[in-house]
PDB file of C-alpha atoms in Angstrom:
ATOM      1  CA  UNK H   1       2.205  -3.167  -7.060  1.00  0.00           C
ATOM      2  CA  UNK H   2       4.170  -2.541 -10.224  1.00  0.00           C
ATOM      3  CA  UNK H   3       2.294  -2.656 -13.508  1.00  0.00           C
ATOM      4  CA  UNK H   4       1.583  -6.180 -14.748  1.00  0.00           C
ATOM      5  CA  UNK H   5      -0.222  -6.095 -18.080  1.00  0.00           C
ATOM      6  CA  UNK H   6      -3.550  -4.335 -18.238  1.00  0.00           C
ATOM      7  CA  UNK H   7      -5.859  -4.373 -15.256  1.00  0.00           C
ATOM      8  CA  UNK H   8      -3.890  -6.790 -13.087  1.00  0.00           C
ATOM      9  CA  UNK H   9      -5.160 -10.060 -11.681  1.00  0.00           C
ATOM     10  CA  UNK H  10      -8.350  -8.646 -10.166  1.00  0.00           C
ATOM     11  CA  UNK H  11      -9.945  -7.675 -13.487  1.00  0.00           C
ATOM     12  CA  UNK H  12     -12.497  -4.955 -14.088  1.00  0.00           C
ATOM     13  CA  UNK H  13     -15.290  -4.502 -11.549  1.00  0.00           C
ATOM     14  CA  UNK H  14     -18.309  -2.651 -12.893  1.00  0.00           C
ATOM     15  CA  UNK H  15     -19.768   0.003 -10.587  1.00  0.00           C
ATOM     16  CA  UNK H  16     -21.757   3.201 -10.871  1.00  0.00           C
ATOM     17  CA  UNK H  17     -19.502   6.166 -11.431  1.00  0.00           C
ATOM     18  CA  UNK H  18     -19.455   8.889  -8.809  1.00  0.00           C
ATOM     19  CA  UNK H  19     -19.155  12.596  -9.532  1.00  0.00           C
ATOM     20  CA  UNK H  20     -19.450  14.421 -12.819  1.00  0.00           C
ATOM     21  CA  UNK H  21     -18.185  12.941 -16.070  1.00  0.00           C
ATOM     22  CA  UNK H  22     -14.793  14.268 -17.094  1.00  0.00           C
ATOM     23  CA  UNK H  23     -12.216  13.519 -19.709  1.00  0.00           C
ATOM     24  CA  UNK H  24      -9.384  11.230 -18.768  1.00  0.00           C
ATOM     25  CA  UNK H  25      -6.646  12.922 -16.808  1.00  0.00           C
ATOM     26  CA  UNK H  26      -3.126  12.552 -18.173  1.00  0.00           C
ATOM     27  CA  UNK H  27      -0.735  10.271 -16.290  1.00  0.00           C
ATOM     28  CA  UNK H  28       1.128  12.093 -13.581  1.00  0.00           C
ATOM     29  CA  UNK H  29       4.899  12.187 -13.309  1.00  0.00           C
ATOM     30  CA  UNK H  30       6.180  10.099 -10.425  1.00  0.00           C
ATOM     31  CA  UNK H  31       7.331  12.368  -7.615  1.00  0.00           C
ATOM     32  CA  UNK H  32      11.041  11.784  -7.061  1.00  0.00           C
ATOM     33  CA  UNK H  33      11.130  12.892  -3.455  1.00  0.00           C
ATOM     34  CA  UNK H  34       8.500  12.716  -0.720  1.00  0.00           C
ATOM     35  CA  UNK H  35       7.468  15.808   1.193  1.00  0.00           C
ATOM     36  CA  UNK H  36       9.373  15.198   4.428  1.00  0.00           C
ATOM     37  CA  UNK H  37       6.952  17.289   6.424  1.00  0.00           C
ATOM     38  CA  UNK H  38       4.050  15.089   5.388  1.00  0.00           C
ATOM     39  CA  UNK H  39       1.642  17.383   7.177  1.00  0.00           C
ATOM     40  CA  UNK H  40       2.454  15.644  10.453  1.00  0.00           C
ATOM     41  CA  UNK H  41       4.858  15.493  13.349  1.00  0.00           C
ATOM     42  CA  UNK H  42       8.197  13.705  13.659  1.00  0.00           C
ATOM     43  CA  UNK H  43       6.431  10.411  14.346  1.00  0.00           C
ATOM     44  CA  UNK H  44       4.438  10.655  11.134  1.00  0.00           C
ATOM     45  CA  UNK H  45       1.172  11.534  12.851  1.00  0.00           C
ATOM     46  CA  UNK H  46      -0.977  14.138  11.097  1.00  0.00           C
ATOM     47  CA  UNK H  47      -1.493  17.438  12.842  1.00  0.00           C
ATOM     48  CA  UNK H  48      -5.053  16.678  13.836  1.00  0.00           C
ATOM     49  CA  UNK H  49      -6.931  15.249  16.780  1.00  0.00           C
ATOM     50  CA  UNK H  50      -7.675  11.542  16.998  1.00  0.00           C
ATOM     51  CA  UNK H  51     -11.303  12.274  16.209  1.00  0.00           C
ATOM     52  CA  UNK H  52     -10.287  13.475  12.755  1.00  0.00           C
ATOM     53  CA  UNK H  53      -7.576  10.959  11.919  1.00  0.00           C
ATOM     54  CA  UNK H  54      -7.860   8.039   9.489  1.00  0.00           C
ATOM     55  CA  UNK H  55      -6.657   4.860  11.163  1.00  0.00           C
ATOM     56  CA  UNK H  56      -8.572   5.780  14.317  1.00  0.00           C
ATOM     57  CA  UNK H  57     -11.990   4.189  14.668  1.00  0.00           C
ATOM     58  CA  UNK H  58     -14.731   6.616  13.713  1.00  0.00           C
ATOM     59  CA  UNK H  59     -12.280   9.275  12.519  1.00  0.00           C
ATOM     60  CA  UNK H  60     -12.829  11.697   9.659  1.00  0.00           C
ATOM     61  CA  UNK H  61     -10.415  13.018   7.084  1.00  0.00           C
ATOM     62  CA  UNK H  62      -7.188  14.535   8.410  1.00  0.00           C
ATOM     63  CA  UNK H  63      -5.102  16.998   6.426  1.00  0.00           C
ATOM     64  CA  UNK H  64      -2.386  15.236   4.449  1.00  0.00           C
ATOM     65  CA  UNK H  65      -0.089  16.236   1.601  1.00  0.00           C
ATOM     66  CA  UNK H  66      -1.045  15.509  -2.013  1.00  0.00           C
ATOM     67  CA  UNK H  67       2.507  14.619  -3.045  1.00  0.00           C
ATOM     68  CA  UNK H  68       3.456  10.956  -3.334  1.00  0.00           C
ATOM     69  CA  UNK H  69       5.073   9.761  -0.110  1.00  0.00           C
ATOM     70  CA  UNK H  70       8.272   7.740  -0.199  1.00  0.00           C
ATOM     71  CA  UNK H  71       9.984   8.716   3.052  1.00  0.00           C
ATOM     72  CA  UNK H  72       9.743   6.967   6.429  1.00  0.00           C
ATOM     73  CA  UNK H  73       8.591   8.487   9.681  1.00  0.00           C
ATOM     74  CA  UNK H  74      11.671   6.888  11.250  1.00  0.00           C
ATOM     75  CA  UNK H  75      14.060   9.114   9.337  1.00  0.00           C
ATOM     76  CA  UNK H  76      17.001   8.258   7.114  1.00  0.00           C
ATOM     77  CA  UNK H  77      17.514   4.789   8.602  1.00  0.00           C
ATOM     78  CA  UNK H  78      13.848   3.930   8.571  1.00  0.00           C
ATOM     79  CA  UNK H  79      12.257   1.300   6.331  1.00  0.00           C
ATOM     80  CA  UNK H  80       8.588   1.046   5.372  1.00  0.00           C
ATOM     81  CA  UNK H  81       7.361  -2.465   4.608  1.00  0.00           C
ATOM     82  CA  UNK H  82       4.289  -2.308   2.367  1.00  0.00           C
ATOM     83  CA  UNK H  83       2.127  -5.293   1.423  1.00  0.00           C
ATOM     84  CA  UNK H  84      -0.186  -5.095  -1.605  1.00  0.00           C
ATOM     85  CA  UNK H  85      -3.268  -6.706  -3.152  1.00  0.00           C
ATOM     86  CA  UNK H  86      -4.760  -8.593  -0.208  1.00  0.00           C
ATOM     87  CA  UNK H  87      -6.045  -9.572   2.122  1.00  0.00           C
ATOM     88  CA  UNK H  88      -5.821 -13.229   1.163  1.00  0.00           C
ATOM     89  CA  UNK H  89      -6.949 -16.059   3.473  1.00  0.00           C
ATOM     90  CA  UNK H  90      -3.880 -18.177   2.727  1.00  0.00           C
ATOM     91  CA  UNK H  91      -1.046 -15.669   2.591  1.00  0.00           C
ATOM     92  CA  UNK H  92      -2.041 -12.694   4.732  1.00  0.00           C
ATOM     93  CA  UNK H  93      -2.003 -14.749   7.978  1.00  0.00           C
ATOM     94  CA  UNK H  94       1.471 -16.041   7.103  1.00  0.00           C
ATOM     95  CA  UNK H  95       2.753 -12.554   6.370  1.00  0.00           C
ATOM     96  CA  UNK H  96       1.262 -11.325   9.640  1.00  0.00           C
ATOM     97  CA  UNK H  97       3.004 -14.140  11.493  1.00  0.00           C
ATOM     98  CA  UNK H  98       6.421 -13.240  10.065  1.00  0.00           C
ATOM     99  CA  UNK H  99       5.908  -9.560  10.860  1.00  0.00           C
ATOM    100  CA  UNK H 100       4.908 -10.505  14.406  1.00  0.00           C
ATOM    101  CA  UNK H 101       7.978 -12.707  14.862  1.00  0.00           C
ATOM    102  CA  UNK H 102      10.313  -9.827  14.021  1.00  0.00           C
ATOM    103  CA  UNK H 103       8.298  -7.067  15.688  1.00  0.00           C
ATOM    104  CA  UNK H 104       7.705  -5.217  12.418  1.00  0.00           C
ATOM    105  CA  UNK H 105       4.728  -3.013  11.591  1.00  0.00           C
ATOM    106  CA  UNK H 106       3.711  -2.699   7.954  1.00  0.00           C
ATOM    107  CA  UNK H 107       1.272  -0.898   5.692  1.00  0.00           C
ATOM    108  CA  UNK H 108      -1.260  -3.138   3.939  1.00  0.00           C
ATOM    109  CA  UNK H 109      -2.550  -1.769   0.628  1.00  0.00           C
ATOM    110  CA  UNK H 110      -5.850  -3.567   0.234  1.00  0.00           C
ATOM    111  CA  UNK H 111      -8.101  -4.066  -2.772  1.00  0.00           C
ATOM    112  CA  UNK H 112     -11.683  -3.207  -1.872  1.00  0.00           C
ATOM    113  CA  UNK H 113     -13.444  -6.475  -2.796  1.00  0.00           C
ATOM    114  CA  UNK H 114     -10.707  -8.495  -1.072  1.00  0.00           C
ATOM    115  CA  UNK H 115     -11.239  -6.517   2.120  1.00  0.00           C
ATOM    116  CA  UNK H 116     -15.006  -6.914   1.838  1.00  0.00           C
ATOM    117  CA  UNK H 117     -14.638 -10.678   1.373  1.00  0.00           C
ATOM    118  CA  UNK H 118     -12.273 -11.106   4.337  1.00  0.00           C
ATOM    119  CA  UNK H 119     -13.194  -8.630   7.078  1.00  0.00           C
ATOM    120  CA  UNK H 120     -11.676 -10.893   9.726  1.00  0.00           C
ATOM    121  CA  UNK H 121      -8.270 -10.449   8.109  1.00  0.00           C
ATOM    122  CA  UNK H 122      -8.686  -6.679   7.836  1.00  0.00           C
ATOM    123  CA  UNK H 123      -9.498  -6.558  11.534  1.00  0.00           C
ATOM    124  CA  UNK H 124      -6.497  -8.776  12.306  1.00  0.00           C
ATOM    125  CA  UNK H 125      -4.210  -6.393  10.416  1.00  0.00           C
ATOM    126  CA  UNK H 126      -5.543  -3.440  12.395  1.00  0.00           C
ATOM    127  CA  UNK H 127      -5.415  -5.297  15.725  1.00  0.00           C
ATOM    128  CA  UNK H 128      -1.736  -6.080  15.133  1.00  0.00           C
ATOM    129  CA  UNK H 129      -0.920  -2.380  14.813  1.00  0.00           C
ATOM    130  CA  UNK H 130      -0.441  -2.220  11.073  1.00  0.00           C
ATOM    131  CA  UNK H 131      -1.845   0.545   8.860  1.00  0.00           C
ATOM    132  CA  UNK H 132      -4.380   0.366   6.045  1.00  0.00           C
ATOM    133  CA  UNK H 133      -4.011   1.702   2.521  1.00  0.00           C
ATOM    134  CA  UNK H 134      -6.604   2.032  -0.265  1.00  0.00           C
ATOM    135  CA  UNK H 135      -5.517   0.106  -3.388  1.00  0.00           C
ATOM    136  CA  UNK H 136      -8.749   0.697  -5.384  1.00  0.00           C
ATOM    137  CA  UNK H 137     -11.606  -1.602  -6.357  1.00  0.00           C
ATOM    138  CA  UNK H 138     -10.451  -3.220  -9.588  1.00  0.00           C
ATOM    139  CA  UNK H 139      -6.671  -2.832  -9.462  1.00  0.00           C
ATOM    140  CA  UNK H 140      -6.779  -1.161 -12.859  1.00  0.00           C
ATOM    141  CA  UNK H 141      -3.202  -0.217 -13.759  1.00  0.00           C
ATOM    142  CA  UNK H 142      -4.512   1.925 -16.625  1.00  0.00           C
ATOM    143  CA  UNK H 143      -6.802   4.048 -14.478  1.00  0.00           C
ATOM    144  CA  UNK H 144      -4.598   7.087 -15.055  1.00  0.00           C
ATOM    145  CA  UNK H 145      -6.072   7.124 -18.582  1.00  0.00           C
ATOM    146  CA  UNK H 146      -9.678   6.920 -17.368  1.00  0.00           C
ATOM    147  CA  UNK H 147     -12.203   9.606 -16.479  1.00  0.00           C
ATOM    148  CA  UNK H 148     -12.187  11.420 -13.161  1.00  0.00           C
ATOM    149  CA  UNK H 149     -15.561   9.850 -12.407  1.00  0.00           C
ATOM    150  CA  UNK H 150     -14.040   6.396 -12.845  1.00  0.00           C
ATOM    151  CA  UNK H 151     -11.043   7.251 -10.680  1.00  0.00           C
ATOM    152  CA  UNK H 152     -13.357   8.582  -7.988  1.00  0.00           C
ATOM    153  CA  UNK H 153     -15.437   5.414  -7.998  1.00  0.00           C
ATOM    154  CA  UNK H 154     -12.352   3.223  -7.773  1.00  0.00           C
ATOM    155  CA  UNK H 155     -10.842   5.131  -4.856  1.00  0.00           C
ATOM    156  CA  UNK H 156     -13.911   5.997  -2.803  1.00  0.00           C
ATOM    157  CA  UNK H 157     -15.699   2.653  -3.161  1.00  0.00           C
ATOM    158  CA  UNK H 158     -12.535   0.865  -2.022  1.00  0.00           C
ATOM    159  CA  UNK H 159     -12.169   3.269   0.888  1.00  0.00           C
ATOM    160  CA  UNK H 160     -15.714   2.455   1.980  1.00  0.00           C
ATOM    161  CA  UNK H 161     -15.210  -1.302   1.642  1.00  0.00           C
ATOM    162  CA  UNK H 162     -11.989  -1.266   3.640  1.00  0.00           C
ATOM    163  CA  UNK H 163     -13.433   0.962   6.346  1.00  0.00           C
ATOM    164  CA  UNK H 164     -16.520  -1.210   6.727  1.00  0.00           C
ATOM    165  CA  UNK H 165     -14.442  -4.408   6.783  1.00  0.00           C
ATOM    166  CA  UNK H 166     -12.132  -2.998   9.452  1.00  0.00           C
ATOM    167  CA  UNK H 167     -15.004  -2.066  11.710  1.00  0.00           C
ATOM    168  CA  UNK H 168     -14.567   1.641  11.181  1.00  0.00           C
ATOM    169  CA  UNK H 169     -10.815   2.154  10.828  1.00  0.00           C
ATOM    170  CA  UNK H 170     -10.127   4.181   7.698  1.00  0.00           C
ATOM    171  CA  UNK H 171      -7.194   3.832   5.274  1.00  0.00           C
ATOM    172  CA  UNK H 172      -4.362   6.288   5.915  1.00  0.00           C
ATOM    173  CA  UNK H 173      -2.839   6.040   2.429  1.00  0.00           C
ATOM    174  CA  UNK H 174      -3.803   5.599  -1.217  1.00  0.00           C
ATOM    175  CA  UNK H 175      -1.590   3.609  -3.577  1.00  0.00           C
ATOM    176  CA  UNK H 176      -2.518   3.701  -7.255  1.00  0.00           C
ATOM    177  CA  UNK H 177      -2.251   0.304  -8.979  1.00  0.00           C
ATOM    178  CA  UNK H 178       1.013   0.182 -10.873  1.00  0.00           C
ATOM    179  CA  UNK H 179       1.751   3.742  -9.777  1.00  0.00           C
ATOM    180  CA  UNK H 180      -1.031   5.028 -12.049  1.00  0.00           C
ATOM    181  CA  UNK H 181      -1.503   8.288 -10.148  1.00  0.00           C
ATOM    182  CA  UNK H 182      -3.020  11.416 -11.623  1.00  0.00           C
ATOM    183  CA  UNK H 183      -3.179  14.925 -10.168  1.00  0.00           C
ATOM    184  CA  UNK H 184      -6.908  14.358  -9.698  1.00  0.00           C
ATOM    185  CA  UNK H 185      -6.566  11.008  -7.901  1.00  0.00           C
ATOM    186  CA  UNK H 186      -3.869  12.357  -5.603  1.00  0.00           C
ATOM    187  CA  UNK H 187      -5.971  15.375  -4.693  1.00  0.00           C
ATOM    188  CA  UNK H 188      -9.078  13.254  -4.159  1.00  0.00           C
ATOM    189  CA  UNK H 189      -7.242  10.801  -1.899  1.00  0.00           C
ATOM    190  CA  UNK H 190      -5.641  13.582   0.121  1.00  0.00           C
ATOM    191  CA  UNK H 191      -9.001  15.292   0.548  1.00  0.00           C
ATOM    192  CA  UNK H 192     -10.200  12.059   2.151  1.00  0.00           C
ATOM    193  CA  UNK H 193      -7.211  11.889   4.498  1.00  0.00           C
ATOM    194  CA  UNK H 194      -5.241   9.338   2.460  1.00  0.00           C
ATOM    195  CA  UNK H 195      -1.660  10.292   1.597  1.00  0.00           C
ATOM    196  CA  UNK H 196      -0.659   9.096  -1.886  1.00  0.00           C
ATOM    197  CA  UNK H 197       1.896   6.338  -1.381  1.00  0.00           C
ATOM    198  CA  UNK H 198       4.678   5.302  -3.728  1.00  0.00           C
ATOM    199  CA  UNK H 199       7.582   2.913  -3.335  1.00  0.00           C
ATOM    200  CA  UNK H 200      11.353   3.003  -3.720  1.00  0.00           C
ATOM    201  CA  UNK H 201      12.104  -0.710  -3.941  1.00  0.00           C
ATOM    202  CA  UNK H 202      10.010  -3.136  -5.972  1.00  0.00           C
ATOM    203  CA  UNK H 203      11.002  -6.540  -4.609  1.00  0.00           C
ATOM    204  CA  UNK H 204       9.642  -8.146  -7.811  1.00  0.00           C
ATOM    205  CA  UNK H 205       8.031 -10.794  -5.620  1.00  0.00           C
ATOM    206  CA  UNK H 206       4.901 -10.658  -7.781  1.00  0.00           C
ATOM    207  CA  UNK H 207       6.876 -12.328 -10.548  1.00  0.00           C
ATOM    208  CA  UNK H 208       7.904 -15.205  -8.246  1.00  0.00           C
ATOM    209  CA  UNK H 209      11.586 -15.254  -9.231  1.00  0.00           C
ATOM    210  CA  UNK H 210      12.501 -17.280  -6.148  1.00  0.00           C
ATOM    211  CA  UNK H 211      12.974 -16.178  -2.544  1.00  0.00           C
ATOM    212  CA  UNK H 212      16.715 -15.709  -3.014  1.00  0.00           C
ATOM    213  CA  UNK H 213      16.165 -13.349  -5.953  1.00  0.00           C
ATOM    214  CA  UNK H 214      13.611 -11.341  -3.990  1.00  0.00           C
ATOM    215  CA  UNK H 215      16.035 -10.981  -1.092  1.00  0.00           C
ATOM    216  CA  UNK H 216      18.865  -9.997  -3.440  1.00  0.00           C
ATOM    217  CA  UNK H 217      16.710  -7.301  -5.065  1.00  0.00           C
ATOM    218  CA  UNK H 218      15.863  -5.718  -1.718  1.00  0.00           C
ATOM    219  CA  UNK H 219      19.481  -5.801  -0.568  1.00  0.00           C
ATOM    220  CA  UNK H 220      20.692  -4.228  -3.798  1.00  0.00           C
ATOM    221  CA  UNK H 221      18.026  -1.525  -3.999  1.00  0.00           C
ATOM    222  CA  UNK H 222      17.366  -0.490  -0.388  1.00  0.00           C
ATOM    223  CA  UNK H 223      19.796   2.394  -0.896  1.00  0.00           C
ATOM    224  CA  UNK H 224      17.228   3.836  -3.339  1.00  0.00           C
ATOM    225  CA  UNK H 225      14.866   4.659  -0.493  1.00  0.00           C
ATOM    226  CA  UNK H 226      12.911   3.242   2.424  1.00  0.00           C
ATOM    227  CA  UNK H 227       9.566   2.066   1.044  1.00  0.00           C
ATOM    228  CA  UNK H 228       9.667  -1.584  -0.049  1.00  0.00           C
ATOM    229  CA  UNK H 229       6.901  -3.271  -2.048  1.00  0.00           C
ATOM    230  CA  UNK H 230       5.760  -6.844  -1.369  1.00  0.00           C
ATOM    231  CA  UNK H 231       2.487  -8.714  -2.039  1.00  0.00           C
ATOM    232  CA  UNK H 232       0.237 -10.997  -0.003  1.00  0.00           C
ATOM    233  CA  UNK H 233      -2.227 -11.917  -2.778  1.00  0.00           C
ATOM    234  CA  UNK H 234      -2.467 -12.481  -6.512  1.00  0.00           C
ATOM    235  CA  UNK H 235      -1.164 -16.033  -6.528  1.00  0.00           C
ATOM    236  CA  UNK H 236       1.270 -18.209  -4.608  1.00  0.00           C
ATOM    237  CA  UNK H 237       3.094 -15.874  -2.208  1.00  0.00           C
ATOM    238  CA  UNK H 238       5.197 -18.530  -0.461  1.00  0.00           C
ATOM    239  CA  UNK H 239       8.342 -16.941  -1.909  1.00  0.00           C
ATOM    240  CA  UNK H 240       7.342 -13.614  -0.374  1.00  0.00           C
ATOM    241  CA  UNK H 241       6.892 -15.203   3.046  1.00  0.00           C
ATOM    242  CA  UNK H 242      10.271 -16.926   2.787  1.00  0.00           C
ATOM    243  CA  UNK H 243      11.957 -13.728   1.593  1.00  0.00           C
ATOM    244  CA  UNK H 244      10.514 -11.680   4.441  1.00  0.00           C
ATOM    245  CA  UNK H 245      11.966 -14.160   6.943  1.00  0.00           C
ATOM    246  CA  UNK H 246      15.413 -13.351   5.581  1.00  0.00           C
ATOM    247  CA  UNK H 247      15.015  -9.676   4.673  1.00  0.00           C
ATOM    248  CA  UNK H 248      13.585  -8.424   7.965  1.00  0.00           C
ATOM    249  CA  UNK H 249      16.412  -9.623  10.239  1.00  0.00           C
ATOM    250  CA  UNK H 250      18.997  -8.550   7.641  1.00  0.00           C
ATOM    251  CA  UNK H 251      17.611  -5.010   7.612  1.00  0.00           C
ATOM    252  CA  UNK H 252      17.808  -4.921  11.408  1.00  0.00           C
ATOM    253  CA  UNK H 253      21.409  -6.134  11.273  1.00  0.00           C
ATOM    254  CA  UNK H 254      22.210  -3.266   8.899  1.00  0.00           C
ATOM    255  CA  UNK H 255      20.955  -0.768  11.455  1.00  0.00           C
ATOM    256  CA  UNK H 256      17.563  -0.032   9.918  1.00  0.00           C
ATOM    257  CA  UNK H 257      14.417   0.437  11.973  1.00  0.00           C
ATOM    258  CA  UNK H 258      10.877  -0.094  10.766  1.00  0.00           C
ATOM    259  CA  UNK H 259       8.299   2.642  10.514  1.00  0.00           C
ATOM    260  CA  UNK H 260       5.422   3.923   8.428  1.00  0.00           C
ATOM    261  CA  UNK H 261       5.351   6.190   5.385  1.00  0.00           C
ATOM    262  CA  UNK H 262       5.180   9.878   6.213  1.00  0.00           C
ATOM    263  CA  UNK H 263       1.754  11.470   6.195  1.00  0.00           C
TER     264      UNK H 263
END
């Protein structure tokens, strides 16, 4: 999600730091263009066997690029729907229902404790053919100013929580809260088979401006690139659900197809 004052709605979660103590890494510059190769084939699959692929039960880390992905595995007319901050017992099922109605697969960027609290929803996301993304433990939008040990704890603890909640399916991407990537966090995520994931279009649904405003934002900004940011947690997401019901068929009418971010 975009930055929303401090640590976001999840607040700070205290945990033991992993790795050696290091000084805070400076905030990284947002990568303007994704690496179109993504370390995978034309369908966005990494060049590795299923036994070593995140997103496959029991898989290990596959080789992925460290650059921040924005492109779609469906090419220039592809769109990546990404859903952040859940899962949530009220809104995630409704989002899943809308996606099912329109035959759309999405990438769900989950916060570790949310996944741990709702493993049934994580499993439902996987069973429906969607992909998982690590969105840290505490949703700390200032983590790019924290130590490498802190960043490691946030990323790897969330990865473990999501993987356990899913029944063994690992996240394929890592999205820093508020885009707070660092060179260290990108490298760490990639080393664990999670491609850093950005966005091109912030629907602003988190601010609840009304479904019509959310739809208008997506329509106006989709020319900026294929990866669109929505949310299924963090408050009342009824406007998001309503907006998706209008945005998804409109995108199809414009000749877009739905895919996943490149890996």
